[in-house]
């Protein structure tokens, strides 16, 4: 019996192999291939051509060089198609699995909705796989739309009068997955998409994760070769690029015959605008936002006209219209937009830290135009504000207004002739030095070329300024000044220049009081601030007063934001003792000391000093020279001169340097003569 079973088993194996070989030969026969082409063409209403057929292991069927056409138009091309179906599957009009390698599918919106006149194949596919496919959509006018690199893994696909397709795909960028369902008949096609994401924090997980987006699309035939499409979607907790997106989308498209025209409308609402998705944007507070778009497309003019562009939120509103012209490549844009109701306080996250610390009132308005190619447009316009104010714990600004023109193109930003005006500025408070300014204005330019640092320049004016200390021992009033500054590199190493001319100033400093109006003080500065080292390098700091002279300073100041450490050279080749004495000593103290009022001083002097140290401890070392000087009583009763002085200086604070006194250089003082009405003392 055992031997009989072996013989029977061997015979069965030989029979199966013989049957498989026979099937392989039969399937590869030309008559079978022709029969398959005829049967498929008759059942589907399309012209089907097959290059060759062959049998694969486990009774699968592979076809190569397959094409499907209709009225001479190629609809489908496939390099290799492999399918498997059991006898039970065939009886149920089902294919268990189907794989397509590098297929090209040509779709026509018109044929998609047109009935073929044949009974539908009405069969289903258990598992569908497409590798590196291409979809070409014929719109009936112009170049077709191409979608390349299509890869699909789908289950439960039904084809026929009522189609059904379910696709699943992984979305690594969103750390989730998506499901797409397609269905519909000749009158309407429907699509639904669902996106699932894994929880951001440990939580009970489902097989797919949490559903964060759901969308629906309906495409209906309306008349001869015309269509209507509606789409809607809802996002709930969709995480993308560090943002969480919530909102609703609704859109409608009315497609004319042959795509000659398309009417479109799009509406979006979100409880929080995801500003973090914009390049370089600082995320503002969560605010609701809505957007609406209305327009139409003309195939004859190849132009998309947008009659309405509207975006509204608590951060302001943007309204306008425009057009996109496709007659050139790339397409060109032209739009005019109006910006309104933008609260100044909402701009704080994008302002420099010093300005961002203030709270603002008032709103900004602007006009914006967009033109040029879509991938590198020119954005130009003007933004302005009237009647705003600003305040913080230590600073208040009663009125703020500005008008800033700008142009953005090619990655470069230019703003020329911008104006800023502030009124009733106060800084400080109780127990602190208080600064006030009745009015300040600034007119300047800002240029940021692509891959280059920011450059700025401006003219400014200060009116009715001053300060006072808590004990009122030091007071400045009636400060009026004009000036200019420029910054050649406002990045990490800021190279800057500036000058200011003081037109009037009254200063009380303890017992000294001076009116600087006739002295016309002027200050010039040229330096570099190195942010990484927190160091200020002064190439020049010049302070000049009419009839008194000029003082020049250069050197470095380190640890600028902490406890400054300085190393400076101080020089003056034009100090005028007469002017210095008249302004700082005689005029200030002649009432208290009448004898000072009767003295006169002449000559010229020079000063050279090196200052090193910090505010708490420093040294001054250098030399003071005086030439052709004279001291005399104004009525001429006595006179001393000419006087010459060469005085080495070495001064320490809070105590003198510990140097050997014997090594200290000697100074020299010489007096030409001292003369009075009754005597003369020679040199």
CSV table of N, CA, C and O in Angstrom, one decimal, residues 311-400:
chain,number,residue,atom,x,y,z
A,311,UNK,N,-8.6,88.4,3.5
A,311,UNK,CA,-8.1,87.7,4.7
A,311,UNK,C,-8.4,88.6,5.9
A,311,UNK,O,-8.1,89.8,5.9
A,312,UNK,N,-9.0,88.1,6.9
A,312,UNK,CA,-9.4,88.9,8.1
A,312,UNK,C,-9.1,88.1,9.4
A,312,UNK,O,-9.3,86.9,9.4
A,313,UNK,N,-8.6,88.8,10.4
A,313,UNK,CA,-8.4,88.3,11.7
A,313,UNK,C,-8.3,89.5,12.6
A,313,UNK,O,-8.3,90.6,12.3
A,314,UNK,N,-8.0,89.1,13.9
A,314,UNK,CA,-7.8,90.2,14.9
A,314,UNK,C,-6.4,90.9,14.6
A,314,UNK,O,-6.2,92.0,15.2
A,315,UNK,N,-5.6,90.4,13.8
A,315,UNK,CA,-4.3,91.0,13.4
A,315,UNK,C,-4.5,91.9,12.2
A,315,UNK,O,-3.5,92.5,11.8
A,316,UNK,N,-5.7,92.1,11.7
A,316,UNK,CA,-6.0,93.0,10.6
A,316,UNK,C,-6.7,92.3,9.5
A,316,UNK,O,-7.1,91.2,9.5
A,317,UNK,N,-6.8,93.1,8.4
A,317,UNK,CA,-7.5,92.6,7.2
A,317,UNK,C,-6.7,92.9,5.9
A,317,UNK,O,-6.0,93.9,5.9
A,318,UNK,N,-6.8,92.0,4.9
A,318,UNK,CA,-6.1,92.2,3.7
A,318,UNK,C,-7.2,92.0,2.6
A,318,UNK,O,-7.8,90.9,2.5
A,319,UNK,N,-7.4,93.0,1.7
A,319,UNK,CA,-8.4,92.9,0.7
A,319,UNK,C,-7.9,93.4,-0.6
A,319,UNK,O,-7.0,94.3,-0.6
A,320,UNK,N,-8.4,92.9,-1.7
A,320,UNK,CA,-8.0,93.3,-3.0
A,320,UNK,C,-8.3,92.4,-4.1
A,320,UNK,O,-9.2,91.5,-4.0
A,321,UNK,N,-7.6,92.5,-5.2
A,321,UNK,CA,-7.8,91.6,-6.4
A,321,UNK,C,-6.6,91.6,-7.2
A,321,UNK,O,-5.6,92.3,-7.0
A,322,UNK,N,-6.6,90.7,-8.3
A,322,UNK,CA,-5.4,90.6,-9.1
A,322,UNK,C,-5.7,89.6,-10.2
A,322,UNK,O,-6.8,89.2,-10.5
A,323,UNK,N,-4.6,89.2,-10.8
A,323,UNK,CA,-4.6,88.3,-12.0
A,323,UNK,C,-3.3,87.5,-12.1
A,323,UNK,O,-2.3,88.0,-11.7
A,324,UNK,N,-3.5,86.3,-12.6
A,324,UNK,CA,-2.3,85.4,-12.9
A,324,UNK,C,-2.4,85.1,-14.4
A,324,UNK,O,-3.4,84.6,-14.9
A,325,UNK,N,-1.3,85.5,-15.2
A,325,UNK,CA,-1.3,85.3,-16.6
A,325,UNK,C,-0.4,84.2,-16.9
A,325,UNK,O,0.8,84.2,-16.6
A,326,UNK,N,-0.9,83.2,-17.7
A,326,UNK,CA,-0.1,82.0,-18.0
A,326,UNK,C,0.4,82.0,-19.5
A,326,UNK,O,0.9,81.0,-20.0
A,327,UNK,N,0.4,83.1,-20.2
A,327,UNK,CA,0.8,83.2,-21.5
A,327,UNK,C,2.4,83.1,-21.6
A,327,UNK,O,2.9,82.8,-22.7
A,328,UNK,N,3.0,83.4,-20.5
A,328,UNK,CA,4.5,83.3,-20.5
A,328,UNK,C,4.9,82.2,-19.5
A,328,UNK,O,4.1,81.8,-18.6
A,329,UNK,N,6.1,81.8,-19.6
A,329,UNK,CA,6.7,80.8,-18.6
A,329,UNK,C,7.9,81.4,-18.0
A,329,UNK,O,8.9,81.7,-18.7
A,330,UNK,N,8.0,81.6,-16.7
A,330,UNK,CA,6.9,81.2,-15.7
A,330,UNK,C,5.7,82.3,-15.8
A,330,UNK,O,5.9,83.3,-16.3
A,331,UNK,N,4.6,81.9,-15.1
A,331,UNK,CA,3.4,82.7,-15.1
A,331,UNK,C,3.7,84.0,-14.4
A,331,UNK,O,4.6,84.1,-13.5
A,332,UNK,N,3.0,85.1,-14.7
A,332,UNK,CA,3.2,86.4,-14.1
A,332,UNK,C,2.0,86.8,-13.3
A,332,UNK,O,0.8,86.4,-13.6
A,333,UNK,N,2.3,87.6,-12.2
A,333,UNK,CA,1.3,88.0,-11.3
A,333,UNK,C,1.1,89.5,-11.4
A,333,UNK,O,2.0,90.3,-11.8
A,334,UNK,N,-0.1,90.0,-11.1
A,334,UNK,CA,-0.4,91.4,-10.9
A,334,UNK,C,-1.6,91.5,-10.0
A,334,UNK,O,-2.7,91.0,-10.2
A,335,UNK,N,-1.3,92.2,-8.8
A,335,UNK,CA,-2.4,92.3,-7.8
A,335,UNK,C,-2.2,93.6,-7.0
A,335,UNK,O,-1.1,94.1,-6.8
A,336,UNK,N,-3.3,94.1,-6.6
A,336,UNK,CA,-3.3,95.3,-5.7
A,336,UNK,C,-4.1,95.0,-4.4
A,336,UNK,O,-5.2,94.5,-4.5
A,337,UNK,N,-3.5,95.2,-3.3
A,337,UNK,CA,-4.1,94.8,-2.0
A,337,UNK,C,-4.1,96.0,-1.1
A,337,UNK,O,-3.2,96.9,-1.1
A,338,UNK,N,-5.0,95.9,-0.2
A,338,UNK,CA,-5.2,97.0,0.9
A,338,UNK,C,-5.1,96.3,2.2
A,338,UNK,O,-5.9,95.4,2.6
A,339,UNK,N,-4.1,96.8,3.0
A,339,UNK,CA,-4.0,96.3,4.4
A,339,UNK,C,-4.6,97.3,5.4
A,339,UNK,O,-4.4,98.5,5.3
A,340,UNK,N,-5.4,96.8,6.3
A,340,UNK,CA,-6.1,97.7,7.2
A,340,UNK,C,-6.3,97.0,8.6
A,340,UNK,O,-6.2,95.8,8.7
A,341,UNK,N,-6.5,97.9,9.6
A,341,UNK,CA,-6.9,97.5,10.9
A,341,UNK,C,-5.8,96.5,11.5
A,341,UNK,O,-6.2,95.5,12.2
A,342,UNK,N,-4.5,96.8,11.3
A,342,UNK,CA,-3.5,95.9,11.9
A,342,UNK,C,-3.1,96.6,13.2
A,342,UNK,O,-2.4,97.7,13.2
A,343,UNK,N,-3.3,96.0,14.4
A,343,UNK,CA,-2.9,96.6,15.6
A,343,UNK,C,-1.4,96.6,15.8
A,343,UNK,O,-0.7,95.6,15.5
A,344,UNK,N,-0.9,97.8,16.1
A,344,UNK,CA,0.5,97.9,16.3
A,344,UNK,C,1.1,97.0,17.3
A,344,UNK,O,2.2,96.5,17.2
A,345,UNK,N,0.3,96.7,18.3
A,345,UNK,CA,0.8,95.9,19.4
A,345,UNK,C,1.0,94.4,19.0
A,345,UNK,O,1.8,93.7,19.6
A,346,UNK,N,0.4,94.0,17.8
A,346,UNK,CA,0.6,92.7,17.3
A,346,UNK,C,1.9,92.5,16.6
A,346,UNK,O,2.3,91.4,16.3
A,347,UNK,N,2.6,93.7,16.3
A,347,UNK,CA,3.9,93.6,15.6
A,347,UNK,C,5.0,93.4,16.6
A,347,UNK,O,6.2,93.3,16.2
A,348,UNK,N,4.8,93.4,17.9
A,348,UNK,CA,5.9,93.4,18.9
A,348,UNK,C,6.8,92.2,18.7
A,348,UNK,O,8.0,92.3,18.8
A,349,UNK,N,6.3,91.0,18.4
A,349,UNK,CA,7.2,89.8,18.2
A,349,UNK,C,8.3,90.0,17.1
A,349,UNK,O,9.3,89.4,17.2
A,350,UNK,N,8.0,90.8,16.1
A,350,UNK,CA,9.0,91.0,15.0
A,350,UNK,C,9.8,92.3,15.2
A,350,UNK,O,10.7,92.5,14.3
A,351,UNK,N,9.6,93.0,16.2
A,351,UNK,CA,10.4,94.3,16.4
A,351,UNK,C,11.7,94.0,17.2
A,351,UNK,O,11.8,92.9,17.9
A,352,UNK,N,12.7,94.8,17.1
A,352,UNK,CA,13.9,94.7,18.0
A,352,UNK,C,13.5,94.7,19.4
A,352,UNK,O,12.5,95.2,19.8
A,353,UNK,N,14.3,94.0,20.2
A,353,UNK,CA,14.0,93.8,21.7
A,353,UNK,C,13.7,95.1,22.4
A,353,UNK,O,12.7,95.1,23.2
A,354,UNK,N,14.4,96.2,22.1
A,354,UNK,CA,14.2,97.4,22.8
A,354,UNK,C,12.8,98.0,22.5
A,354,UNK,O,12.0,98.4,23.4
A,355,UNK,N,12.3,97.9,21.2
A,355,UNK,CA,11.0,98.4,20.8
A,355,UNK,C,9.9,97.4,21.2
A,355,UNK,O,8.8,97.7,21.5
A,356,UNK,N,10.3,96.1,21.2
A,356,UNK,CA,9.3,95.1,21.5
A,356,UNK,C,8.9,95.1,22.9
A,356,UNK,O,7.9,94.4,23.3
A,357,UNK,N,9.6,95.7,23.8
A,357,UNK,CA,9.3,95.8,25.2
A,357,UNK,C,8.2,96.8,25.5
A,357,UNK,O,7.6,96.8,26.6
A,358,UNK,N,7.8,97.6,24.5
A,358,UNK,CA,6.7,98.6,24.7
A,358,UNK,C,5.4,98.0,24.3
A,358,UNK,O,5.3,97.1,23.5
A,359,UNK,N,4.3,98.6,24.9
A,359,UNK,CA,2.9,98.2,24.6
A,359,UNK,C,2.4,99.4,23.7
A,359,UNK,O,2.6,100.6,24.0
A,360,UNK,N,1.7,99.0,22.6
A,360,UNK,CA,1.3,100.0,21.6
A,360,UNK,C,-0.2,100.1,21.5
A,360,UNK,O,-0.9,99.1,21.7
A,361,UNK,N,-0.7,101.3,21.2
A,361,UNK,CA,-2.1,101.5,20.7
A,361,UNK,C,-2.0,102.1,19.3
A,361,UNK,O,-1.0,102.6,18.9
A,362,UNK,N,-3.1,102.0,18.6
A,362,UNK,CA,-3.1,102.5,17.2
A,362,UNK,C,-3.1,101.3,16.2
A,362,UNK,O,-2.8,100.2,16.6
A,363,UNK,N,-3.4,101.6,15.0
A,363,UNK,CA,-3.5,100.6,14.0
A,363,UNK,C,-2.8,101.0,12.7
A,363,UNK,O,-2.7,102.2,12.4
A,364,UNK,N,-2.3,100.0,12.0
A,364,UNK,CA,-1.5,100.3,10.8
A,364,UNK,C,-2.4,100.0,9.5
A,364,UNK,O,-3.2,99.1,9.5
A,365,UNK,N,-2.2,100.8,8.5
A,365,UNK,CA,-2.8,100.7,7.2
A,365,UNK,C,-1.8,100.7,6.1
A,365,UNK,O,-0.7,101.2,6.3
A,366,UNK,N,-2.1,100.1,5.0
A,366,UNK,CA,-1.1,100.0,3.9
A,366,UNK,C,-1.7,99.7,2.6
A,366,UNK,O,-2.8,99.1,2.5
A,367,UNK,N,-1.0,100.0,1.5
A,367,UNK,CA,-1.3,99.6,0.1
A,367,UNK,C,-0.1,98.8,-0.4
A,367,UNK,O,1.0,99.1,-0.2
A,368,UNK,N,-0.4,97.6,-1.0
A,368,UNK,CA,0.6,96.7,-1.5
A,368,UNK,C,0.3,96.3,-2.9
A,368,UNK,O,-0.9,96.0,-3.2
A,369,UNK,N,1.3,96.3,-3.7
A,369,UNK,CA,1.1,95.7,-5.1
A,369,UNK,C,2.1,94.6,-5.3
A,369,UNK,O,3.2,94.6,-4.8
A,370,UNK,N,1.6,93.6,-6.0
A,370,UNK,CA,2.5,92.4,-6.4
A,370,UNK,C,2.5,92.3,-7.9
A,370,UNK,O,1.5,92.2,-8.5
A,371,UNK,N,3.7,92.1,-8.4
A,371,UNK,CA,3.8,92.0,-9.9
A,371,UNK,C,5.1,91.2,-10.2
A,371,UNK,O,6.0,91.0,-9.4
A,372,UNK,N,5.1,90.7,-11.5
A,372,UNK,CA,6.2,90.0,-11.9
A,372,UNK,C,6.0,88.5,-12.0
A,372,UNK,O,4.8,88.0,-11.8
A,373,UNK,N,7.0,87.7,-12.1
A,373,UNK,CA,6.9,86.2,-12.2
A,373,UNK,C,6.5,85.7,-10.9
A,373,UNK,O,6.9,86.2,-9.8
A,374,UNK,N,5.7,84.6,-10.9
A,374,UNK,CA,5.1,84.1,-9.6
A,374,UNK,C,6.1,83.6,-8.6
A,374,UNK,O,5.9,83.7,-7.4
A,375,UNK,N,7.3,83.0,-9.1
A,375,UNK,CA,8.3,82.5,-8.2
A,375,UNK,C,9.3,83.5,-7.7
A,375,UNK,O,10.2,83.2,-6.9
A,376,UNK,N,9.2,84.7,-8.2
A,376,UNK,CA,10.1,85.8,-7.8
A,376,UNK,C,9.4,87.1,-8.0
A,376,UNK,O,9.9,88.0,-8.8
A,377,UNK,N,8.3,87.4,-7.3
A,377,UNK,CA,7.6,88.6,-7.6
A,377,UNK,C,8.2,89.9,-7.0
A,377,UNK,O,9.1,89.8,-6.1
A,378,UNK,N,7.8,91.0,-7.4
A,378,UNK,CA,8.1,92.3,-6.9
A,378,UNK,C,6.9,92.7,-6.0
A,378,UNK,O,5.8,92.9,-6.5
A,379,UNK,N,7.2,92.9,-4.7
A,379,UNK,CA,6.2,93.3,-3.7
A,379,UNK,C,6.5,94.8,-3.3
A,379,UNK,O,7.6,95.0,-2.7
A,380,UNK,N,5.7,95.7,-3.6
A,380,UNK,CA,6.0,97.1,-3.3
A,380,UNK,C,4.7,97.7,-2.7
A,380,UNK,O,3.6,97.3,-2.9
A,381,UNK,N,4.9,98.8,-1.9
A,381,UNK,CA,3.8,99.5,-1.3
A,381,UNK,C,4.2,100.4,-0.2
A,381,UNK,O,5.4,100.8,-0.1
A,382,UNK,N,3.3,100.9,0.6
A,382,UNK,CA,3.5,101.8,1.7
A,382,UNK,C,2.6,101.5,2.8
A,382,UNK,O,1.4,101.1,2.6
A,383,UNK,N,3.2,101.5,4.0
A,383,UNK,CA,2.4,101.3,5.2
A,383,UNK,C,2.5,102.5,6.1
A,383,UNK,O,3.5,103.2,6.1
A,384,UNK,N,1.4,102.9,6.8
A,384,UNK,CA,1.4,104.1,7.6
A,384,UNK,C,0.5,104.0,8.8
A,384,UNK,O,-0.3,103.1,8.9
A,385,UNK,N,0.7,104.9,9.7
A,385,UNK,CA,-0.1,104.9,11.0
A,385,UNK,C,-0.2,106.4,11.4
A,385,UNK,O,0.8,107.2,11.3
A,386,UNK,N,-1.3,106.7,12.0
A,386,UNK,CA,-1.5,108.1,12.5
A,386,UNK,C,-2.1,107.9,13.9
A,386,UNK,O,-3.1,107.2,14.1
A,387,UNK,N,-1.6,108.6,14.9
A,387,UNK,CA,-2.2,108.7,16.2
A,387,UNK,C,-2.0,107.5,17.1
A,387,UNK,O,-2.8,107.3,18.0
A,388,UNK,N,-1.0,106.7,17.0
A,388,UNK,CA,-0.7,105.7,17.9
A,388,UNK,C,0.1,106.2,19.1
A,388,UNK,O,0.4,107.4,19.2
A,389,UNK,N,0.3,105.3,20.1
A,389,UNK,CA,1.1,105.7,21.3
A,389,UNK,C,1.8,104.4,21.8
A,389,UNK,O,1.4,103.3,21.3
A,390,UNK,N,2.7,104.6,22.7
A,390,UNK,CA,3.5,103.5,23.3
A,390,UNK,C,3.7,103.8,24.7
A,390,UNK,O,3.9,104.9,25.1
A,391,UNK,N,3.9,102.7,25.5
A,391,UNK,CA,4.1,102.8,26.9
A,391,UNK,C,4.7,101.5,27.5
A,391,UNK,O,4.5,100.4,27.0
A,392,UNK,N,5.6,101.8,28.5
A,392,UNK,CA,6.1,100.7,29.3
A,392,UNK,C,6.2,101.2,30.7
A,392,UNK,O,5.8,102.3,31.0
A,393,UNK,N,6.8,100.4,31.6
A,393,UNK,CA,7.0,100.8,33.0
A,393,UNK,C,7.8,102.1,33.1
A,393,UNK,O,7.5,102.9,34.0
A,394,UNK,N,8.8,102.3,32.2
A,394,UNK,CA,9.7,103.4,32.4
A,394,UNK,C,9.6,104.4,31.2
A,394,UNK,O,10.2,105.5,31.3
A,395,UNK,N,8.9,104.1,30.1
A,395,UNK,CA,8.8,104.9,29.0
A,395,UNK,C,7.4,105.1,28.6
A,395,UNK,O,6.6,104.2,28.6
A,396,UNK,N,7.1,106.4,28.1
A,396,UNK,CA,5.8,106.7,27.6
A,396,UNK,C,5.9,107.5,26.3
A,396,UNK,O,6.8,108.4,26.3
A,397,UNK,N,5.1,107.3,25.3
A,397,UNK,CA,5.1,108.0,24.1
A,397,UNK,C,3.7,108.5,23.8
A,397,UNK,O,2.9,107.6,23.5
A,398,UNK,N,3.5,109.8,23.8
A,398,UNK,CA,2.1,110.3,23.7
A,398,UNK,C,1.5,110.1,22.3
A,398,UNK,O,0.3,109.8,22.2
A,399,UNK,N,2.3,110.2,21.3
A,399,UNK,CA,1.8,110.1,19.9
A,399,UNK,C,2.9,109.6,19.0
A,399,UNK,O,4.0,110.0,19.0
A,400,UNK,N,2.5,108.6,18.2
A,400,UNK,CA,3.4,108.0,17.3
A,400,UNK,C,2.8,107.9,15.9
A,400,UNK,O,1.7,107.4,15.7
